[in-house]
Amino acid sequence: MDKKFIKKYGTLLLLAAGSGFIFQLPYIRETFYVPIQKAMGLTNSQMGMLNAWYAIVATPAYFLGGIVADKFSPKLMLTFSFISTGLLGLWFSTFPGFMASRIIFGAMGFTTVMTFWSSVIKATRMLGDSSEQGRLFGLQEGLRGILNALLVFVMTGIYAKFADKVAGASWSIRFCAILLLVVGVLCWFVIDNTNENAESETLGQVIGGMMKCLVIPRVWILVGIVFTAYSIYGIMGYVTTYAINLYGLSEEAGATVGGIRYLLQGVGGIIGGFLADKIHSRLKVIMGAGGLLAVNWMLFFIIPAEVSALPLVLGNFMFGLILVYAIRSQYFADIDDAGLDVNITGRVSGIVSTFGYLPDVFMFTMIGGWIDSYGRNGYNMMFAYAAAMGVGCLLLAFLLHVIIKKDKKTA
């Protein structure tokens, strides 16, 4: 087998593994909420504050991370991100108390976003030319889901082996942290240092370039695509609760369905990536999946409100997951479609992530309020909102496609 091929896809596998593993730690309290709470004697409010400290740092870090990714080598940034997050994970595995944990989660907002997120997007883009972007990002998304599923399975197995559940949670966290340290060391030896030109730019030039990116219309269309697709992705998390509350799905089965999401991430990501390269258009994949998602969410209105209809609910949900992961696999590959230079990938992805992920700020509070106030009708409002986001995603991708096509004709 060709050494260049092995190097490229070996690097991609490493990036996918690291991308899946690194976010397990800042969100670890969701998996081991009760053991962590008992180990440190925290209130529910204090547990929520750990999430808040992470978000406070992570939100502006998306924007600043775009500058970092274009100023410093992805090799350096990714190695630092994995090793520093791994060390923070080892510290947290000792359950050091509330004050120290706030520092840990705030620091992870820096190491998993500012020095990592835009850098991993840029590193993935730099692995191949324009004709390969779909499959590279698709495989990265798909492999990340599969490897994440395996990690969760192993961590759950470690946790189950301990009679003392606090000790089980501690060793599960420790295992994830050690994996990140290993990935960080491998990054240093595997990833090429291919950012020499960017490193010649002064910090002022990079910041100035970031400001210039803010006035490029195509960047804001990309923001819109990510905003609409990410909104649908976030809403997907409510469908399991919907099935439990209205269709009699057991909580145990609901947890299993939640785990299946990772596997469907692999299916959707890989299909979306290879289809995009096959038809030579990442935007057409997004248009098609966005339109189908609009229909997918509207179908929830006509599925009978009967326990016997549970298989229809779950089948529709799983098909929607494949579609949304197909879009997710391509919405950063579209930076190439938009004709934006590879040297400003960090800046563009930083802007797109900062504003594209804004649904995190308001959407869950909004939908939670709908469900609390209107019950089943609240879910229907959520379905309508998701369908509208699907239409919006389709239209924005179509708009960018038309602009690009017009530019090619002009050229």
Short mmCIF file of C-alpha atoms in Angstrom, two decimals:
data_model
loop_
_atom_site.label_atom_id
_atom_site.label_comp_id
_atom_site.label_asym_id
_atom_site.label_seq_id
_atom_site.Cartn_x
_atom_site.Cartn_y
_atom_site.Cartn_z
CA MET A 1 0.00 0.00 0.00
CA ASP A 2 1.23 3.50 -0.86
CA LYS A 3 3.05 5.19 2.06
CA LYS A 4 1.45 8.54 1.25
CA PHE A 5 -2.02 6.94 1.46
CA ILE A 6 -1.20 5.32 4.82
CA LYS A 7 0.18 8.60 6.15
CA LYS A 8 -2.89 10.60 5.06
CA TYR A 9 -5.54 8.26 6.38
CA GLY A 10 -3.53 7.32 9.46
CA THR A 11 -3.44 11.02 10.32
CA LEU A 12 -7.17 11.31 9.62
CA LEU A 13 -7.87 8.37 11.94
CA LEU A 14 -5.80 10.03 14.67
CA LEU A 15 -7.67 13.33 14.22
CA ALA A 16 -11.02 11.53 14.34
CA ALA A 17 -10.08 9.61 17.50
CA GLY A 18 -8.81 12.73 19.23
CA SER A 19 -11.88 14.75 18.21
CA GLY A 20 -14.16 12.14 19.72
CA PHE A 21 -12.17 11.57 22.89
CA ILE A 22 -11.37 15.17 23.82
CA PHE A 23 -14.98 16.27 24.33
CA GLN A 24 -15.79 13.32 26.59
CA LEU A 25 -14.00 15.04 29.48
CA PRO A 26 -15.77 18.42 29.62
CA TYR A 27 -19.11 16.60 29.26
CA ILE A 28 -18.18 13.69 31.56
CA ARG A 29 -20.56 14.90 34.27
CA GLU A 30 -23.46 13.90 31.99
CA THR A 31 -22.28 10.27 32.02
CA PHE A 32 -21.28 10.06 35.69
CA TYR A 33 -23.44 12.81 37.18
CA VAL A 34 -24.42 11.05 40.42
CA PRO A 35 -20.97 9.58 41.29
CA ILE A 36 -19.27 12.93 40.65
CA GLN A 37 -21.89 14.73 42.72
CA LYS A 38 -21.51 12.28 45.63
CA ALA A 39 -17.71 12.27 45.49
CA MET A 40 -17.49 16.04 45.96
CA GLY A 41 -20.75 16.66 47.84
CA LEU A 42 -22.05 19.11 45.23
CA THR A 43 -25.56 20.49 44.87
CA ASN A 44 -27.36 20.30 41.52
CA SER A 45 -26.78 24.03 41.17
CA GLN A 46 -23.03 23.56 41.61
CA MET A 47 -23.02 20.74 39.05
CA GLY A 48 -24.72 23.13 36.63
CA MET A 49 -22.12 25.78 37.38
CA LEU A 50 -19.36 23.46 36.15
CA ASN A 51 -21.10 23.47 32.77
CA ALA A 52 -21.45 27.24 32.96
CA TRP A 53 -17.72 27.74 33.59
CA TYR A 54 -16.91 25.61 30.55
CA ALA A 55 -19.38 27.54 28.37
CA ILE A 56 -18.17 30.95 29.58
CA VAL A 57 -14.67 30.18 28.31
CA ALA A 58 -15.65 28.09 25.26
CA THR A 59 -18.05 30.58 23.63
CA PRO A 60 -15.54 33.39 22.90
CA ALA A 61 -12.81 30.76 22.41
CA TYR A 62 -14.36 29.65 19.10
CA PHE A 63 -13.70 33.11 17.66
CA LEU A 64 -10.23 33.51 19.14
CA GLY A 65 -9.37 29.95 18.13
CA GLY A 66 -9.67 30.95 14.49
CA ILE A 67 -6.81 33.41 14.97
CA VAL A 68 -4.76 30.82 16.85
CA ALA A 69 -5.24 28.17 14.13
CA ASP A 70 -3.94 30.49 11.40
CA LYS A 71 -1.06 31.81 13.46
CA PHE A 72 0.34 28.56 14.87
CA SER A 73 0.96 25.11 13.42
CA PRO A 74 -1.92 22.60 13.79
CA LYS A 75 0.70 20.08 14.92
CA LEU A 76 1.68 22.28 17.88
CA MET A 77 -1.88 23.29 18.77
CA LEU A 78 -3.35 19.79 18.61
CA THR A 79 -0.50 18.24 20.59
CA PHE A 80 -0.93 20.92 23.26
CA SER A 81 -4.74 20.47 23.30
CA PHE A 82 -4.70 16.70 23.77
CA ILE A 83 -1.96 16.62 26.39
CA SER A 84 -3.27 19.57 28.42
CA THR A 85 -6.85 18.25 28.37
CA GLY A 86 -5.57 14.81 29.37
CA LEU A 87 -3.70 16.29 32.33
CA LEU A 88 -6.79 18.25 33.37
CA GLY A 89 -8.77 15.01 33.15
CA LEU A 90 -6.30 13.24 35.43
CA TRP A 91 -6.65 16.07 37.92
CA PHE A 92 -10.45 15.93 37.80
CA SER A 93 -10.40 12.12 38.25
CA THR A 94 -9.23 12.78 41.83
CA PHE A 95 -12.50 14.73 42.42
CA PRO A 96 -10.64 17.69 43.96
CA GLY A 97 -13.68 19.69 45.08
CA PHE A 98 -15.87 22.47 43.66
CA MET A 99 -13.37 25.33 43.50
CA ALA A 100 -10.68 23.28 41.77
CA SER A 101 -13.27 21.72 39.44
CA ARG A 102 -14.38 25.18 38.29
CA ILE A 103 -10.79 25.92 37.33
CA ILE A 104 -10.53 22.57 35.52
CA PHE A 105 -13.71 23.07 33.49
CA GLY A 106 -12.85 26.66 32.64
CA ALA A 107 -9.40 25.53 31.49
CA MET A 108 -10.95 22.78 29.36
CA GLY A 109 -13.01 25.47 27.62
CA PHE A 110 -9.64 26.83 26.48
CA THR A 111 -7.93 23.54 25.60
CA THR A 112 -10.86 21.88 23.80
CA VAL A 113 -11.98 24.93 21.82
CA MET A 114 -9.50 27.80 21.52
CA THR A 115 -6.42 25.71 20.78
CA PHE A 116 -8.23 22.71 19.30
CA TRP A 117 -11.42 23.23 17.30
CA SER A 118 -10.34 25.42 14.37
CA SER A 119 -6.94 23.72 14.34
CA VAL A 120 -8.44 20.25 13.81
CA ILE A 121 -10.66 21.61 11.01
CA LYS A 122 -7.62 23.17 9.34
CA ALA A 123 -5.52 20.02 9.81
CA THR A 124 -8.26 17.93 8.18
CA ARG A 125 -8.59 20.32 5.23
CA MET A 126 -4.83 20.29 4.65
CA LEU A 127 -4.78 16.49 4.23
CA GLY A 128 -6.06 16.66 0.65
CA ASP A 129 -6.96 18.83 -2.31
CA SER A 130 -10.37 20.20 -3.27
CA SER A 131 -11.56 16.93 -4.83
CA GLU A 132 -11.07 15.07 -1.52
CA GLN A 133 -12.64 17.45 0.99
CA GLY A 134 -15.99 15.67 1.12
CA ARG A 135 -14.59 12.25 1.96
CA LEU A 136 -11.96 13.64 4.35
CA PHE A 137 -14.50 15.51 6.47
CA GLY A 138 -17.06 12.73 6.05
CA LEU A 139 -14.65 10.06 7.24
CA GLN A 140 -13.51 12.27 10.11
CA GLU A 141 -17.11 12.72 11.27
CA GLY A 142 -17.97 9.05 10.76
CA LEU A 143 -14.88 7.61 12.40
CA ARG A 144 -15.28 10.03 15.30
CA GLY A 145 -18.75 8.66 15.97
CA ILE A 146 -17.67 5.00 15.79
CA LEU A 147 -14.60 5.53 17.98
CA ASN A 148 -16.64 7.60 20.43
CA ALA A 149 -19.14 4.74 20.72
CA LEU A 150 -16.29 2.32 21.47
CA LEU A 151 -14.85 4.66 24.10
CA VAL A 152 -18.19 5.06 25.86
CA PHE A 153 -18.64 1.27 25.82
CA VAL A 154 -15.20 0.71 27.39
CA MET A 155 -15.68 3.48 29.99
CA THR A 156 -19.06 2.05 30.95
CA GLY A 157 -17.44 -1.38 31.29
CA ILE A 158 -14.73 -0.01 33.59
CA TYR A 159 -17.36 1.77 35.69
CA ALA A 160 -19.43 -1.42 36.02
CA LYS A 161 -16.46 -3.44 37.34
CA PHE A 162 -16.23 -1.41 40.55
CA ALA A 163 -18.52 -2.01 43.49
CA ASP A 164 -17.61 1.51 44.64
CA LYS A 165 -19.24 3.62 41.91
CA VAL A 166 -17.19 6.71 42.80
CA ALA A 167 -14.00 4.71 42.23
CA GLY A 168 -15.49 3.34 39.01
CA ALA A 169 -16.23 6.82 37.71
CA SER A 170 -12.75 7.98 38.71
CA TRP A 171 -11.02 5.19 36.78
CA SER A 172 -13.26 5.68 33.75
CA ILE A 173 -12.29 9.36 33.63
CA ARG A 174 -8.64 8.40 34.15
CA PHE A 175 -8.80 5.96 31.23
CA CYS A 176 -10.13 8.67 28.88
CA ALA A 177 -7.47 11.13 30.10
CA ILE A 178 -4.64 8.64 29.50
CA LEU A 179 -5.97 7.98 25.98
CA LEU A 180 -5.77 11.72 25.27
CA LEU A 181 -2.16 11.84 26.47
CA VAL A 182 -1.32 8.99 24.08
CA VAL A 183 -3.10 10.75 21.18
CA GLY A 184 -1.21 13.96 22.00
CA VAL A 185 2.17 12.23 21.80
CA LEU A 186 1.20 10.51 18.54
CA CYS A 187 0.13 13.86 17.07
CA TRP A 188 3.59 15.28 17.62
CA PHE A 189 5.18 12.47 15.62
CA VAL A 190 2.47 11.87 12.99
CA ILE A 191 1.13 15.29 11.94
CA ASP A 192 3.27 17.24 9.51
CA ASN A 193 4.32 20.77 10.36
CA THR A 194 2.79 22.43 7.28
CA ASN A 195 2.03 25.93 8.52
CA GLU A 196 5.32 27.71 7.86
CA ASN A 197 3.77 30.46 5.70
CA ALA A 198 1.11 31.27 8.29
CA GLU A 199 3.72 31.44 11.03
CA SER A 200 5.49 34.19 9.06
CA GLU A 201 2.44 36.44 9.54
CA THR A 202 2.50 38.78 12.49
CA LEU A 203 -0.28 38.48 15.07
CA GLY A 204 -1.57 41.86 13.91
CA GLN A 205 -1.83 40.61 10.33
CA VAL A 206 -3.74 37.52 11.42
CA ILE A 207 -6.16 39.61 13.52
CA GLY A 208 -6.57 42.03 10.61
CA GLY A 209 -7.30 39.06 8.37
CA MET A 210 -9.95 37.89 10.83
CA MET A 211 -11.66 41.27 10.60
CA LYS A 212 -11.61 41.07 6.80
CA CYS A 213 -13.25 37.63 6.94
CA LEU A 214 -16.11 39.16 8.92
CA VAL A 215 -17.20 41.18 5.88
CA ILE A 216 -17.12 38.35 3.35
CA PRO A 217 -20.78 37.50 2.48
CA ARG A 218 -19.96 33.84 1.82
CA VAL A 219 -18.70 33.44 5.36
CA TRP A 220 -22.09 34.53 6.69
CA ILE A 221 -23.90 32.12 4.39
CA LEU A 222 -21.71 29.38 5.87
CA VAL A 223 -22.69 30.66 9.33
CA GLY A 224 -26.35 30.30 8.34
CA ILE A 225 -25.85 26.75 7.09
CA VAL A 226 -24.17 25.71 10.34
CA PHE A 227 -26.75 27.59 12.46
CA THR A 228 -29.71 25.82 10.84
CA ALA A 229 -28.09 22.37 10.74
CA TYR A 230 -26.79 22.65 14.31
CA SER A 231 -30.27 23.68 15.49
CA ILE A 232 -31.67 20.44 14.07
CA TYR A 233 -28.82 18.45 15.60
CA GLY A 234 -29.56 19.92 19.04
CA ILE A 235 -33.30 19.25 18.77
CA MET A 236 -32.61 15.58 18.00
CA GLY A 237 -31.81 15.10 21.68
CA TYR A 238 -35.47 15.74 22.59
CA VAL A 239 -36.90 12.93 20.45
CA THR A 240 -35.89 10.19 22.91
CA THR A 241 -37.64 12.10 25.72
CA TYR A 242 -40.66 12.55 23.42
CA ALA A 243 -40.78 8.78 22.81
CA ILE A 244 -40.47 8.03 26.55
CA ASN A 245 -43.16 10.50 27.64
CA LEU A 246 -45.72 9.97 24.88
CA TYR A 247 -45.05 6.55 23.33
CA GLY A 248 -44.04 4.42 26.32
CA LEU A 249 -40.37 3.89 25.48
CA SER A 250 -38.56 2.65 28.60
CA GLU A 251 -35.75 4.72 30.06
CA GLU A 252 -33.34 1.82 29.56
CA ALA A 253 -34.28 1.57 25.89
CA GLY A 254 -33.97 5.36 25.65
CA ALA A 255 -30.37 5.13 26.86
CA THR A 256 -29.68 2.45 24.24
CA VAL A 257 -31.17 4.64 21.51
CA GLY A 258 -28.91 7.47 22.70
CA GLY A 259 -25.88 5.19 22.24
CA ILE A 260 -27.01 4.27 18.72
CA ARG A 261 -26.57 7.95 17.80
CA TYR A 262 -22.80 7.49 17.75
CA LEU A 263 -23.07 4.58 15.32
CA LEU A 264 -25.44 6.52 13.06
CA GLN A 265 -22.93 9.37 13.16
CA GLY A 266 -20.53 6.95 11.49
CA VAL A 267 -23.09 5.94 8.86
CA GLY A 268 -24.26 9.48 8.06
CA GLY A 269 -20.79 11.01 8.08
CA ILE A 270 -19.25 8.43 5.75
CA ILE A 271 -22.21 8.37 3.35
CA GLY A 272 -22.32 12.17 3.21
CA GLY A 273 -18.59 12.46 2.56
CA PHE A 274 -18.31 9.92 -0.21
CA LEU A 275 -21.55 11.06 -1.87
CA ALA A 276 -20.28 14.66 -1.88
CA ASP A 277 -17.09 13.67 -3.72
CA LYS A 278 -19.02 11.35 -6.05
CA ILE A 279 -21.33 14.14 -7.26
CA HIS A 280 -18.54 16.76 -6.92
CA SER A 281 -20.59 19.00 -4.64
CA ARG A 282 -20.74 19.23 -0.86
CA LEU A 283 -23.50 21.83 -1.18
CA LYS A 284 -25.80 19.48 -3.10
CA VAL A 285 -25.50 16.94 -0.28
CA ILE A 286 -26.48 19.66 2.21
CA MET A 287 -29.37 20.82 0.02
CA GLY A 288 -30.72 17.31 -0.38
CA ALA A 289 -30.33 16.37 3.28
CA GLY A 290 -31.78 19.72 4.42
CA GLY A 291 -34.89 19.24 2.29
CA LEU A 292 -35.35 15.66 3.49
CA LEU A 293 -34.94 16.79 7.10
CA ALA A 294 -37.76 19.30 6.66
CA VAL A 295 -40.00 16.42 5.51
CA ASN A 296 -38.60 14.17 8.24
CA TRP A 297 -39.66 16.55 11.01
CA MET A 298 -43.09 17.20 9.45
CA LEU A 299 -43.74 13.44 9.52
CA PHE A 300 -43.89 13.61 13.33
CA PHE A 301 -47.18 15.52 12.94
CA ILE A 302 -48.88 12.63 11.15
CA ILE A 303 -47.51 9.68 13.15
CA PRO A 304 -50.45 8.49 15.29
CA ALA A 305 -50.31 9.35 19.00
CA GLU A 306 -50.49 5.67 19.96
CA VAL A 307 -48.03 3.37 21.73
CA SER A 308 -48.17 1.01 18.72
CA ALA A 309 -46.64 3.79 16.58
CA LEU A 310 -43.38 3.81 18.60
CA PRO A 311 -41.42 1.95 15.85
CA LEU A 312 -42.44 4.69 13.38
CA VAL A 313 -41.20 7.39 15.76
CA LEU A 314 -37.86 5.66 16.27
CA GLY A 315 -37.43 4.82 12.58
CA ASN A 316 -38.10 8.43 11.58
CA PHE A 317 -35.72 9.63 14.29
CA MET A 318 -32.88 7.35 13.13
CA PHE A 319 -33.32 8.33 9.47
CA GLY A 320 -33.18 11.98 10.54
CA LEU A 321 -29.96 11.31 12.45
CA ILE A 322 -28.29 9.91 9.33
CA LEU A 323 -29.35 13.03 7.40
CA VAL A 324 -28.16 15.50 10.03
CA TYR A 325 -24.80 13.75 10.39
CA ALA A 326 -24.41 13.81 6.60
CA ILE A 327 -24.78 17.61 6.76
CA ARG A 328 -22.47 17.91 9.78
CA SER A 329 -19.79 16.02 7.92
CA GLN A 330 -19.84 18.61 5.13
CA TYR A 331 -20.50 22.01 6.62
CA PHE A 332 -16.83 22.73 7.22
CA ALA A 333 -15.79 21.03 3.96
CA ASP A 334 -17.87 23.79 2.34
CA ILE A 335 -15.17 26.31 3.20
CA ASP A 336 -13.41 24.85 0.17
CA ASP A 337 -16.60 24.98 -1.94
CA ALA A 338 -16.93 28.64 -1.07
CA GLY A 339 -13.53 29.29 -2.68
CA LEU A 340 -11.92 30.55 0.53
CA ASP A 341 -8.15 30.10 0.71
CA VAL A 342 -6.78 27.26 2.86
CA ASN A 343 -4.55 29.75 4.71
CA ILE A 344 -7.60 31.45 6.23
CA THR A 345 -9.38 28.21 7.17
CA GLY A 346 -8.80 28.83 10.88
CA ARG A 347 -10.22 32.32 10.74
CA VAL A 348 -13.28 31.28 8.76
CA SER A 349 -14.01 28.21 10.89
CA GLY A 350 -13.64 30.34 14.03
CA ILE A 351 -16.26 32.83 12.81
CA VAL A 352 -18.57 30.09 11.52
CA SER A 353 -18.34 28.16 14.81
CA THR A 354 -18.84 31.23 17.01
CA PHE A 355 -22.06 32.33 15.33
CA GLY A 356 -23.19 28.99 13.90
CA TYR A 357 -23.30 27.38 17.36
CA LEU A 358 -25.36 30.20 18.89
CA PRO A 359 -28.43 27.92 19.23
CA ASP A 360 -26.69 26.60 22.36
CA VAL A 361 -27.31 30.00 23.95
CA PHE A 362 -31.10 30.20 23.57
CA MET A 363 -32.66 27.17 21.90
CA PHE A 364 -32.77 24.67 24.76
CA THR A 365 -34.31 27.20 27.14
CA MET A 366 -36.85 28.13 24.46
CA ILE A 367 -37.87 24.54 23.67
CA GLY A 368 -37.90 23.54 27.33
CA GLY A 369 -40.32 26.41 27.95
CA TRP A 370 -42.55 25.25 25.09
CA ILE A 371 -42.72 21.70 26.47
CA ASP A 372 -43.32 22.87 30.06
CA SER A 373 -46.08 25.25 28.97
CA TYR A 374 -47.85 23.36 26.19
CA GLY A 375 -47.06 19.64 26.66
CA ARG A 376 -47.55 17.72 23.44
CA ASN A 377 -48.23 20.94 21.53
CA GLY A 378 -44.86 22.14 22.77
CA TYR A 379 -43.27 19.18 20.98
CA ASN A 380 -45.28 20.08 17.85
CA MET A 381 -43.87 23.61 18.02
CA MET A 382 -40.40 22.06 18.25
CA PHE A 383 -41.08 19.88 15.18
CA ALA A 384 -42.25 22.93 13.20
CA TYR A 385 -39.15 24.87 14.24
CA ALA A 386 -36.88 22.00 13.18
CA ALA A 387 -38.67 21.67 9.82
CA ALA A 388 -38.19 25.43 9.25
CA MET A 389 -34.49 25.04 10.00
CA GLY A 390 -34.32 22.24 7.40
CA VAL A 391 -35.86 24.53 4.78
CA GLY A 392 -33.51 27.33 5.80
CA CYS A 393 -30.49 25.02 5.47
CA LEU A 394 -31.60 23.99 1.98
CA LEU A 395 -32.14 27.60 0.84
CA LEU A 396 -28.83 28.88 2.22
CA ALA A 397 -26.89 26.03 0.61
CA PHE A 398 -28.72 26.71 -2.67
CA LEU A 399 -27.86 30.42 -2.43
CA LEU A 400 -24.16 29.67 -1.95
CA HIS A 401 -24.30 27.15 -4.81
CA VAL A 402 -25.78 29.80 -7.14
CA ILE A 403 -23.14 32.39 -6.13
CA ILE A 404 -20.30 29.94 -6.76
CA LYS A 405 -21.79 28.85 -10.10
CA LYS A 406 -22.16 32.48 -11.18
CA ASP A 407 -18.53 33.20 -10.27
CA LYS A 408 -17.34 30.25 -12.35
CA LYS A 409 -19.30 31.49 -15.37
CA THR A 410 -17.85 34.98 -14.92
CA ALA A 411 -14.33 33.54 -14.69
#
